[in-house]
C-alpha cells in the first residue's frame, strides 16, 4: 500500500508568481474537493473509483521525500504558499507515483538520505515514541500515556483514546498507518462490550477512556476502562468523538476507505451518534456533560456545555457526515447531522463568542427580560462578569468562552476548544482571525515560557475551594487549573497553518525546543508563565512527545493538515434560523 499526502512545499514553488499570496494574507487551507463532495453527497461515487484500483492493498516501506533528496537553496516561506499549492487533493491519483515520508528526521530503515537538517530533538522524540508502543499478540495497538521509570505506573501504562490521537497523527504523517488501523479496530471491539458501573449500564455507543494489555500464561488480554475506574467515575464523552475524527484522519491519509466502510465501523459511528443526537429535554443543540468528562478530567467547573466538548462534537459530526454511508439507517443519521450542524454552529457562534464589543454589550445587559425578542437571552447578570476579563480582552481579538447556561457564563479561556473550533470551521473566518489575534496580544498569558495554557486564568482562593472541592492537584496555575501543556502545541500549529499564521507556531515551537527535551518530555508545567515542571507531572509523557513531532511535520509539509481540518461548508453551515431584530453584536 502506497502512502500519499499531497504536494510538498517544493512542489508548490512551480506556481505562477501571479498566484502567490502575500505574507499578510490569510492562508485558506484546502481540505480537498473530495470532502466537499462527501459532505454534500453522503457516499460519493468518486470513492469507488479510488478504491477500485486497489490503491491501498498493502503497506510498503517508503523512501524519503523527493524534495528531501534533491539539493535546494532553502524551503519556501510558508506565508507565501497558496493553499492550492501546498494542500492539493490528498487522494489525487498523481500523488500515487512517488511514495513519501516525512523528512523531519524520522529514524526508519530504508529512508532516503535527506538534506533537511532537523532539530536534534526530532530523532530523540521518535525513539521515545516508538518505545511507548503497546503490543497485543505482537501487533501494535497504541501507545501508553507515559514511560516514566521514576514513578508508579497507576493508569499511565494504559492506552488512552485521547492521548493516542497525536501519536496516531505522527505515525500517519510518517507513513506508518498499521498501528492506527489496529487501534481503531481494537477500540471498536471494546465499544461492543457491556459497560456497567455498579448496577447501571452505560449507553451502547460509549467508547472506552483507555485500555491496558495484560499478559499472562494464557496469552494477552485487554482490559478497558469506561469510567468505572476513573477518578470521579465519569464516562469519557470525548473518546467517541476522537475515534471518529481519527477514523477520518486515517482515511484521508491513506486513501483506504475500506476500513470506514466496514459494517462494524459504520455501526460504531451510528452508536456514538445515537447517544449524541438523542432527543430529550434540552432546549439548546449543545451537549450537556458532567465535570471531568474530557481532557480536563477532574472537577474544574466545566459541567454543562463546555466548549471543548462542543467543538469536538461539531468536528466529529462533520467527519461522520463524510464517512457514513446512507445504507443501513445511515441516511437518517445524515439528515439528523445536518440539522444539528445548522443549530450548533449558530448557537456557538452567537452565544459563546466574546470580543470587545460583545463584552461591552453584556456589561450593559438588562435583566429579567421575558419575550422572544430578549437581548439577554440567558438572563446573565452583568455584575457576575469577573474583573479580570475587562483587562484581558484586547481591542482586537476574541475567543469562545468556556460555557454558557441559564444565568451563567464561564468567561475562562480554554485552549483546546478554541483550537478545535478553528480546525472544524466551527468558528467563522473572522472569528478564527480574532482567536489568532488574541494569541498574539496575550502571548504572555496564554503561552508564557512553555506552551500552552490549558485554561486561563487560574481559580484561586475561595473560588478554587468551591469549584474544585479543594483539589490538591488543581491548585492555582497547576495541572488543569491554568497549567501549561506541551501536547496542545500540535493543535495550535494546525490552527496557525489553517489561518495563515505559521509564525505564531514557529515561535511556540522554539520555546518548546529550548526546554522540553532537557526536562525529559514533561507532562505539564506549573506557574503563571509555565516556568516550572509540574509538581506531579510525569516524565516521558507520550503525547508531549507526539505533539511536538506533529507540529514539526505540519510546518514541514502543510498538506498533512487535510487529515485533521475541514473548511467551512457554507451550504451546510447556513443558519437554520435568524437572530431577532433586537440582537446586536
Coordinates of C-alpha atoms in Angstrom, one line a residue:
X1 CA 0.0 0.0 0.0
X2 CA 1.4 3.3 -1.0
X3 CA 1.0 6.4 1.1
X4 CA 0.3 9.8 -0.4
X5 CA -0.2 13.1 1.4
X6 CA -0.4 15.8 -1.3
X7 CA 2.2 18.2 -2.6
X8 CA 5.2 19.3 -0.6
X9 CA 6.3 22.9 -0.4
X10 CA 8.9 22.3 -3.1
X11 CA 6.2 21.2 -5.5
X12 CA 4.4 24.5 -4.7
X13 CA 7.3 26.6 -5.9
X14 CA 6.3 26.0 -9.5
X15 CA 3.1 28.0 -9.0
X16 CA 2.9 31.2 -11.1
X17 CA 4.0 34.3 -9.4
X18 CA 0.6 35.9 -10.0
X19 CA -1.0 33.2 -7.9
X20 CA 1.3 33.6 -4.9
X21 CA -0.3 35.1 -1.8
X22 CA 1.2 37.9 0.3
X23 CA 2.7 37.2 3.7
X24 CA -0.1 39.0 5.3
X25 CA -3.0 37.2 3.5
X26 CA -4.8 34.5 5.4
X27 CA -3.9 31.0 4.2
X28 CA -7.3 29.5 3.3
X29 CA -6.4 25.8 3.7
X30 CA -7.6 23.4 1.1
X31 CA -9.2 20.4 2.6
X32 CA -9.7 18.5 -0.7
X33 CA -12.5 18.7 -3.1
X34 CA -13.5 15.2 -2.1
X35 CA -14.5 16.4 1.3
X36 CA -17.0 18.8 -0.2
X37 CA -18.4 16.0 -2.3
X38 CA -18.7 13.7 0.7
X39 CA -20.4 16.4 2.7
X40 CA -22.9 17.2 0.0
X41 CA -23.4 13.5 -1.0
X42 CA -23.1 11.1 1.8
X43 CA -21.5 8.5 -0.4
X44 CA -19.6 9.9 -3.4
X45 CA -19.2 7.7 -6.5
X46 CA -15.6 9.0 -6.7
X47 CA -14.7 6.9 -3.7
X48 CA -15.5 3.8 -5.7
X49 CA -13.1 4.9 -8.5
X50 CA -10.3 5.5 -6.0
X51 CA -10.8 2.2 -4.2
X52 CA -11.4 0.2 -7.3
X53 CA -7.7 0.4 -8.4
X54 CA -6.6 -1.4 -5.2
X55 CA -4.6 1.6 -4.2
X56 CA -4.2 0.7 -0.5
X57 CA -3.7 -3.1 -0.8
X58 CA -0.7 -3.3 1.4
X59 CA 1.9 -1.2 3.2
X60 CA 5.4 -0.9 1.9
X61 CA 8.4 0.9 3.2
X62 CA 8.6 4.3 1.7
X63 CA 11.6 6.3 0.6
X64 CA 12.2 9.9 1.7
X65 CA 10.5 12.9 0.2
X66 CA 11.7 13.7 -3.3
X67 CA 12.2 17.2 -2.1
X68 CA 14.4 16.0 0.7
X69 CA 16.6 14.0 -1.6
X70 CA 17.3 16.9 -4.0
X71 CA 19.5 19.8 -3.2
X72 CA 17.7 23.1 -2.6
X73 CA 18.6 26.6 -1.5
X74 CA 16.0 26.6 1.3
X75 CA 12.3 26.0 2.0
X76 CA 9.9 28.4 0.6
X77 CA 8.4 30.6 3.3
X78 CA 5.0 29.1 4.3
X79 CA 3.4 32.5 4.3
X80 CA 3.9 32.9 0.6
X81 CA 2.4 29.5 -0.4
X82 CA -1.1 29.4 -1.8
X83 CA -3.5 26.9 -0.3
X84 CA -3.9 25.2 -3.7
X85 CA -0.1 24.9 -3.9
X86 CA 0.6 23.2 -0.6
X87 CA -2.6 21.3 0.1
X88 CA -3.5 19.6 -3.2
X89 CA -6.1 16.8 -3.1
X90 CA -4.7 14.2 -0.7
X91 CA -6.4 11.5 -2.8
X92 CA -5.2 12.7 -6.2
X93 CA -4.0 9.7 -8.4
X94 CA -1.0 11.8 -9.4
X95 CA 0.2 11.6 -5.8
X96 CA 0.5 7.8 -6.0
X97 CA 3.6 7.9 -8.2
X98 CA 6.2 8.6 -5.5
X99 CA 5.7 7.2 -2.0
X100 CA 6.8 9.7 0.6
X101 CA 7.8 10.0 4.2
X102 CA 8.3 13.0 6.4
X103 CA 11.8 14.4 6.3
X104 CA 11.6 15.6 9.9
X105 CA 14.5 13.3 10.9
X106 CA 12.4 10.1 11.4
X107 CA 14.7 7.2 12.0
X108 CA 13.4 4.5 9.7
X109 CA 15.1 1.7 7.9
X110 CA 15.4 2.3 4.2
X111 CA 14.6 6.0 4.4
X112 CA 16.3 8.2 1.8
X113 CA 19.2 10.5 2.7
X114 CA 17.8 13.9 3.4
X115 CA 19.5 17.3 3.1
X116 CA 16.9 18.7 5.6
X117 CA 18.6 19.4 8.9
X118 CA 16.1 18.5 11.6
X119 CA 16.3 19.6 15.2
X120 CA 18.2 17.1 17.4
X121 CA 15.0 16.7 19.4
X122 CA 13.2 15.1 16.5
X123 CA 15.2 11.8 16.5
X124 CA 15.0 11.6 20.2
X125 CA 11.3 12.1 20.1
X126 CA 10.8 9.3 17.5
X127 CA 12.9 7.0 19.6
X128 CA 10.8 7.7 22.7
X129 CA 7.5 7.4 20.8
X130 CA 8.5 4.0 19.4
X131 CA 9.4 2.8 22.9
X132 CA 5.9 3.8 24.1
X133 CA 4.1 1.4 21.7
X134 CA 1.8 -1.2 23.2
X135 CA 1.6 -4.7 21.6
X136 CA -1.3 -7.1 21.7
X137 CA -0.3 -10.6 20.5
X138 CA 2.8 -8.9 18.8
X139 CA 0.6 -6.4 17.0
X140 CA 1.0 -2.7 17.9
X141 CA -2.4 -1.3 19.1
X142 CA -1.5 2.1 20.6
X143 CA 0.9 4.0 22.8
X144 CA 0.9 4.2 26.6
X145 CA 0.3 7.5 28.3
X146 CA 3.8 7.8 29.8
X147 CA 7.0 5.8 30.2
X148 CA 8.4 7.3 33.4
X149 CA 10.6 4.8 35.2
X150 CA 10.8 7.0 38.3
X151 CA 7.1 6.9 39.2
X152 CA 4.4 4.3 39.9
X153 CA 2.6 3.4 36.8
X154 CA -1.0 3.8 38.1
X155 CA -3.0 4.2 34.9
X156 CA -0.2 5.9 32.9
X157 CA 0.6 2.4 31.5
X158 CA -2.7 2.3 29.6
X159 CA -3.6 3.4 26.1
X160 CA -5.9 6.4 26.4
X161 CA -8.1 7.2 23.4
X162 CA -7.5 11.0 23.6
X163 CA -3.8 10.6 24.4
X164 CA -3.2 8.4 21.4
X165 CA -4.5 10.9 18.8
X166 CA -1.2 12.9 18.4
X167 CA 0.7 9.6 18.3
X168 CA -1.6 8.4 15.6
X169 CA -1.2 11.5 13.6
X170 CA 2.6 11.3 13.9
X171 CA 2.6 7.7 12.6
X172 CA 0.2 8.6 9.8
X173 CA 2.3 11.6 8.7
X174 CA 5.3 9.3 8.7
X175 CA 3.6 6.7 6.5
X176 CA 3.0 4.1 9.2
X177 CA -0.8 3.6 9.4
X178 CA -0.8 0.0 10.7
X179 CA -0.8 0.9 14.4
X180 CA -3.6 3.5 13.8
X181 CA -5.8 0.9 12.0
X182 CA -5.1 -1.6 14.7
X183 CA -6.1 0.9 17.4
X184 CA -9.3 1.9 15.6
X185 CA -10.4 -1.7 15.3
X186 CA -9.4 -2.6 18.9
X187 CA -11.3 0.4 20.3
X188 CA -14.3 -0.6 18.2
X189 CA -14.3 -4.1 19.6
X190 CA -14.2 -2.7 23.1
X191 CA -17.2 -0.5 22.4
X192 CA -19.3 -3.6 21.8
X193 CA -18.7 -4.8 25.4
X194 CA -21.2 -4.4 28.1
X195 CA -20.4 -1.3 30.2
X196 CA -21.6 -1.3 33.9
X197 CA -20.9 0.9 36.8
X198 CA -22.4 -0.6 39.9
X199 CA -25.9 -1.6 38.8
X200 CA -26.1 0.9 36.0
X201 CA -25.4 0.1 32.3
X202 CA -23.9 2.8 30.1
X203 CA -25.0 3.6 26.6
X204 CA -24.1 1.1 23.9
X205 CA -22.1 3.6 21.9
X206 CA -19.8 4.7 24.7
X207 CA -16.1 4.3 23.8
X208 CA -13.5 3.5 26.5
X209 CA -11.4 6.1 28.1
X210 CA -8.5 3.8 28.0
X211 CA -7.4 0.1 27.9
X212 CA -4.5 -1.9 29.0
X213 CA -2.9 -5.1 27.7
X214 CA -2.5 -7.7 30.4
X215 CA 0.0 -10.5 29.6
X216 CA -0.4 -14.0 31.2
X217 CA 0.5 -17.6 30.6
X218 CA -2.8 -18.0 28.7
X219 CA -1.9 -15.1 26.4
X220 CA -2.6 -11.3 26.1
X221 CA -6.0 -9.9 27.2
X222 CA -7.3 -6.4 27.0
X223 CA -9.0 -4.7 30.0
X224 CA -10.9 -1.5 29.1
X225 CA -11.9 1.4 31.4
X226 CA -15.2 3.1 30.5
X227 CA -15.1 5.4 33.6
X228 CA -15.7 2.8 36.2
X229 CA -12.1 3.1 37.5
X230 CA -11.6 6.8 36.7
X231 CA -11.3 9.5 39.3
X232 CA -14.9 10.6 39.9
X233 CA -16.3 7.7 37.9
X234 CA -17.1 9.9 34.9
X235 CA -17.6 8.4 31.4
X236 CA -15.4 9.9 28.7
X237 CA -17.6 12.0 26.4
X238 CA -14.7 12.9 24.1
X239 CA -13.5 9.4 23.4
X240 CA -16.1 8.7 20.8
X241 CA -15.5 12.0 19.1
X242 CA -11.8 11.5 18.9
X243 CA -12.4 8.0 17.5
X244 CA -14.5 9.3 14.6
X245 CA -12.0 12.2 14.0
X246 CA -9.1 9.7 13.9
X247 CA -11.0 7.4 11.6
X248 CA -11.3 10.2 9.1
X249 CA -7.7 11.2 9.5
X250 CA -6.7 7.6 8.7
X251 CA -8.9 7.6 5.7
X252 CA -7.7 10.9 4.4
X253 CA -4.0 10.0 5.0
X254 CA -4.1 6.5 3.4
X255 CA -7.0 6.7 0.9
X256 CA -8.2 3.4 2.4
X257 CA -12.0 3.7 2.6
X258 CA -12.5 0.0 3.2
X259 CA -11.9 0.5 6.9
X260 CA -14.5 3.2 7.4
X261 CA -17.0 1.4 5.1
X262 CA -16.8 -1.9 7.2
X263 CA -20.2 -2.7 8.6
X264 CA -18.7 -2.7 12.2
X265 CA -17.2 0.8 11.7
X266 CA -20.5 2.1 10.3
X267 CA -22.4 0.7 13.2
X268 CA -19.8 2.1 15.7
X269 CA -20.3 5.6 14.3
X270 CA -24.1 5.2 14.4
X271 CA -24.0 4.1 18.0
X272 CA -21.9 7.1 19.0
X273 CA -24.2 9.4 17.1
X274 CA -27.3 7.8 18.6
X275 CA -26.2 8.9 22.1
X276 CA -25.3 12.4 21.0
X277 CA -28.3 13.1 18.8
X278 CA -30.9 11.6 21.1
X279 CA -33.9 13.9 21.8
X280 CA -34.6 14.9 25.4
X281 CA -35.4 17.9 27.5
X282 CA -32.6 20.0 26.0
X283 CA -33.6 23.4 24.6
X284 CA -30.2 24.0 23.0
X285 CA -28.2 22.0 20.5
X286 CA -25.2 21.7 22.8
X287 CA -24.3 18.5 24.7
X288 CA -24.9 18.5 28.4
X289 CA -21.9 17.0 30.2
X290 CA -20.6 16.2 33.7
X291 CA -17.5 17.7 35.1
X292 CA -14.3 15.9 34.2
X293 CA -15.6 14.2 31.0
X294 CA -12.8 15.2 28.7
X295 CA -9.1 16.2 28.8
X296 CA -10.0 18.2 31.9
X297 CA -10.8 15.0 33.8
X298 CA -11.1 16.4 37.3
X299 CA -13.6 18.8 38.9
X300 CA -13.0 22.2 37.3
X301 CA -16.4 23.7 36.9
X302 CA -16.8 22.7 33.3
X303 CA -20.1 20.9 33.8
X304 CA -22.9 21.9 31.4
X305 CA -21.9 22.7 27.9
X306 CA -18.1 23.0 27.9
X307 CA -16.6 24.5 24.7
X308 CA -14.1 21.6 24.4
X309 CA -16.9 19.1 24.0
X310 CA -19.0 21.3 21.7
X311 CA -16.1 21.9 19.4
X312 CA -15.2 18.2 19.3
X313 CA -18.8 17.3 18.8
X314 CA -19.1 19.6 15.9
X315 CA -15.9 18.3 14.2
X316 CA -16.9 14.7 14.8
X317 CA -20.3 15.3 13.2
X318 CA -18.6 16.7 10.1
X319 CA -16.2 13.8 10.0
X320 CA -19.1 11.3 10.4
X321 CA -21.0 13.0 7.7
X322 CA -18.1 12.4 5.3
X323 CA -17.8 8.8 6.3
X324 CA -21.3 7.5 6.9
X325 CA -23.0 5.6 4.1
X326 CA -26.7 6.1 3.5
X327 CA -27.4 2.4 3.6
X328 CA -28.4 0.6 6.8
X329 CA -30.0 3.6 8.5
X330 CA -27.2 5.9 7.6
X331 CA -29.5 8.2 5.6
X332 CA -31.5 9.1 8.7
X333 CA -28.3 9.9 10.7
X334 CA -27.0 12.1 7.8
X335 CA -30.2 14.2 7.9
X336 CA -30.0 14.5 11.7
X337 CA -26.4 15.5 11.4
X338 CA -27.2 18.3 9.0
X339 CA -29.9 19.7 11.3
X340 CA -27.6 19.6 14.3
X341 CA -24.8 21.2 12.5
X342 CA -27.0 24.1 11.5
X343 CA -28.3 24.6 15.0
X344 CA -25.0 24.0 16.8
X345 CA -22.9 26.4 14.6
X346 CA -25.5 29.2 15.0
X347 CA -25.6 28.7 18.8
X348 CA -21.9 28.6 19.4
X349 CA -21.0 31.4 17.0
X350 CA -23.7 33.6 18.5
X351 CA -23.7 32.9 22.2
X352 CA -20.3 31.6 23.1
X353 CA -18.3 34.2 21.2
X354 CA -16.7 37.1 23.2
X355 CA -14.8 40.1 21.8
X356 CA -14.5 43.6 23.0
X357 CA -17.8 44.8 21.5
X358 CA -19.8 41.8 22.8
X359 CA -18.2 42.2 26.3
X360 CA -19.4 45.8 26.3
X361 CA -22.9 44.6 25.2
X362 CA -23.0 42.1 28.1
X363 CA -21.8 44.7 30.5
X364 CA -24.8 46.8 29.5
X365 CA -27.4 44.0 29.6
X366 CA -30.8 44.4 31.1
X367 CA -32.1 41.5 33.2
X368 CA -35.4 39.7 33.7
X369 CA -36.4 40.1 30.0
X370 CA -39.4 38.0 29.1
X371 CA -40.1 37.9 25.3
X372 CA -39.0 36.3 22.1
X373 CA -37.0 39.4 21.3
X374 CA -35.0 39.4 24.5
X375 CA -31.4 40.5 24.1
X376 CA -30.1 38.9 27.3
X377 CA -31.5 35.5 26.4
X378 CA -29.7 33.7 29.2
X379 CA -30.5 36.3 31.8
X380 CA -26.9 36.8 32.6
X381 CA -26.3 39.3 35.5
X382 CA -23.7 41.9 34.4
X383 CA -22.3 42.1 37.9
X384 CA -21.3 38.4 37.5
X385 CA -18.6 39.3 34.9
X386 CA -15.3 38.8 36.6
X387 CA -12.9 41.8 36.8
X388 CA -10.1 40.1 35.0
X389 CA -12.0 39.9 31.7
X390 CA -12.1 43.6 31.2
X391 CA -8.3 43.8 31.3
X392 CA -7.7 40.6 29.4
X393 CA -9.9 41.4 26.4
X394 CA -7.9 43.3 23.8
X395 CA -9.5 45.8 21.4
X396 CA -8.6 43.4 18.5
X397 CA -9.2 39.7 19.2
X398 CA -11.7 37.4 20.7
X399 CA -12.5 33.8 21.8
X400 CA -15.2 31.3 22.6
X401 CA -15.8 31.3 26.3
X402 CA -15.8 28.2 28.3
X403 CA -19.5 27.6 29.0
X404 CA -23.0 29.2 28.6
X405 CA -26.1 28.2 30.5
X406 CA -29.0 30.0 32.2
X407 CA -27.7 32.9 34.3
X408 CA -24.1 31.6 33.9
X409 CA -21.3 32.4 31.5
X410 CA -17.9 30.9 32.2
X411 CA -15.6 33.6 30.8
X412 CA -12.4 31.4 31.1
X413 CA -10.3 30.7 28.1
X414 CA -9.8 27.1 27.1
X415 CA -7.2 26.4 24.5
X416 CA -8.4 23.0 23.2
X417 CA -11.9 24.1 22.5
X418 CA -10.8 27.3 20.6
X419 CA -8.2 25.5 18.5
X420 CA -10.6 22.6 17.6
X421 CA -13.2 25.2 16.7
X422 CA -10.8 26.6 14.1
X423 CA -9.9 23.2 12.7
X424 CA -13.5 22.1 12.3
X425 CA -14.5 25.6 11.0
X426 CA -17.0 26.0 13.8
X427 CA -15.5 29.5 14.1
X428 CA -16.2 31.8 11.2
X429 CA -13.1 33.1 9.3
X430 CA -13.4 36.4 11.2
X431 CA -13.6 34.5 14.5
X432 CA -10.6 32.4 13.5
X433 CA -8.5 35.5 12.8
X434 CA -9.7 37.0 16.1
X435 CA -8.6 34.0 18.1
X436 CA -5.1 34.2 16.5
X437 CA -5.1 37.9 17.3
X438 CA -5.8 37.1 20.9
X439 CA -2.8 34.7 21.0
X440 CA -0.5 37.4 19.8
X441 CA -2.0 40.1 22.0
X442 CA -1.9 37.9 25.1
X443 CA 1.1 35.8 24.4
X444 CA 2.5 36.0 28.0
X445 CA -0.8 34.9 29.5
X446 CA -1.7 32.1 27.0
X447 CA 1.8 30.9 26.1
X448 CA 4.3 32.2 28.5
X449 CA 7.6 30.4 28.7
X450 CA 6.2 26.9 27.9
X451 CA 3.2 26.4 25.5
X452 CA 0.3 26.3 26.2
X453 CA -2.1 27.3 28.9
X454 CA -4.9 24.7 29.0
X455 CA -7.2 27.3 30.7
X456 CA -6.9 30.9 31.8
X457 CA -6.9 32.3 34.4
X458 CA -6.4 30.0 37.3
X459 CA -9.0 29.6 40.0
X460 CA -7.8 30.9 43.3
X461 CA -8.8 31.3 46.9
X462 CA -12.5 30.6 47.8
X463 CA -13.4 30.1 44.2
X464 CA -10.8 27.3 43.9
X465 CA -12.2 25.7 47.1
X466 CA -15.8 25.8 45.9
X467 CA -15.3 24.9 42.2
X468 CA -12.6 22.2 42.6
X469 CA -13.5 20.9 46.0
X470 CA -10.1 21.9 47.3
X471 CA -8.4 19.6 44.8
X472 CA -4.7 19.4 45.7
X473 CA -3.7 18.5 42.2
X474 CA -5.5 21.5 40.6
X475 CA -4.0 24.3 42.7
X476 CA -3.6 27.6 41.0
X477 CA -1.5 27.6 37.9
X478 CA -1.1 23.8 38.0
X479 CA -2.4 20.8 36.1
X480 CA -5.8 21.7 34.6
X481 CA -6.1 24.9 36.6
X482 CA -4.0 27.1 34.4
X483 CA -1.2 24.7 33.9
X484 CA 0.8 24.6 30.6
X485 CA 0.6 21.5 28.4
X486 CA 3.1 20.9 25.6
X487 CA 0.7 18.5 23.9
X488 CA -1.6 21.4 22.9
X489 CA 1.2 22.6 20.6
X490 CA 0.0 20.4 17.7
X491 CA -3.4 21.9 17.8
X492 CA -2.1 25.5 17.9
X493 CA 0.2 24.7 15.0
X494 CA -2.6 23.2 12.9
X495 CA -4.8 26.3 13.7
X496 CA -1.9 28.6 12.8
X497 CA -1.4 27.0 9.4
X498 CA -5.2 27.0 8.7
X499 CA -5.4 30.7 9.4
X500 CA -2.2 31.7 7.7
X501 CA -0.2 32.5 10.9
X502 CA 2.6 29.9 10.9
X503 CA 4.9 32.4 12.5
X504 CA 2.9 32.0 15.8
X505 CA 3.5 28.3 15.7
X506 CA 7.2 28.7 15.0
X507 CA 7.6 31.0 17.9
X508 CA 5.8 28.5 20.2
X509 CA 7.9 25.6 18.9
X510 CA 11.1 27.5 19.7
X511 CA 10.0 27.7 23.3
X512 CA 9.4 24.0 23.4
X513 CA 12.7 23.1 21.9
X514 CA 14.5 25.2 24.5
X515 CA 13.3 23.0 27.4
X516 CA 11.1 20.1 26.7
X517 CA 13.8 17.5 25.9
X518 CA 16.0 18.8 28.7
X519 CA 13.1 18.3 31.1
X520 CA 12.6 14.7 29.9
X521 CA 9.4 15.5 28.0
X522 CA 7.3 16.6 31.0
X523 CA 3.6 16.1 31.0
X524 CA 2.7 19.7 32.1
X525 CA 4.3 22.8 33.6
X526 CA 3.2 24.9 36.6
X527 CA 3.3 28.6 37.3
X528 CA 1.8 31.7 35.7
X529 CA 4.4 31.6 32.9
X530 CA 4.7 27.8 32.8
X531 CA 8.2 28.0 34.1
X532 CA 8.3 25.0 36.4
X533 CA 7.9 21.3 35.7
X534 CA 4.5 20.3 37.2
X535 CA 4.6 19.1 40.8
X536 CA 3.0 15.8 39.8
X537 CA 4.0 15.8 36.1
X538 CA 5.2 12.5 34.6
X539 CA 8.3 12.4 32.5
X540 CA 8.5 11.0 29.0
X541 CA 4.8 11.8 28.6
X542 CA 3.9 10.3 25.2
X543 CA 1.5 12.9 24.0
X544 CA 4.1 15.7 24.8
X545 CA 6.5 13.8 22.5
X546 CA 4.0 13.2 19.8
X547 CA 2.5 16.7 19.9
X548 CA 6.0 18.1 19.2
X549 CA 6.5 15.7 16.3
X550 CA 3.2 16.5 14.7
X551 CA 3.8 20.2 15.0
X552 CA 7.2 19.9 13.2
X553 CA 5.8 17.7 10.4
X554 CA 2.8 20.1 9.9
X555 CA 5.2 23.0 9.4
X556 CA 7.4 20.9 7.2
X557 CA 4.5 19.7 5.0
X558 CA 1.3 21.7 5.4
X559 CA -0.7 19.2 3.3
X560 CA -0.9 17.0 6.4
X561 CA -3.4 19.5 7.7
X562 CA -6.0 17.8 5.4
X563 CA -6.2 14.9 7.9
X564 CA -7.4 17.0 10.8
X565 CA -9.0 20.1 9.4
X566 CA -12.1 20.9 7.5
X567 CA -13.0 24.0 5.5
X568 CA -16.3 25.8 6.1
X569 CA -19.1 24.3 4.0
X570 CA -21.4 27.3 3.6
X571 CA -24.2 25.1 2.3
X572 CA -24.3 23.0 5.4
X573 CA -23.4 25.8 7.8
X574 CA -26.1 28.2 6.6
X575 CA -28.1 29.1 9.8
X576 CA -31.4 27.4 10.1
X577 CA -32.8 30.5 11.9
X578 CA -32.1 34.2 12.1
X579 CA -31.3 36.4 15.1
X580 CA -34.1 38.5 16.5
X581 CA -34.1 42.2 15.4
X582 CA -33.0 43.3 18.8
X583 CA -29.9 41.1 18.9
X584 CA -26.7 43.1 18.5
X585 CA -23.1 42.1 18.3

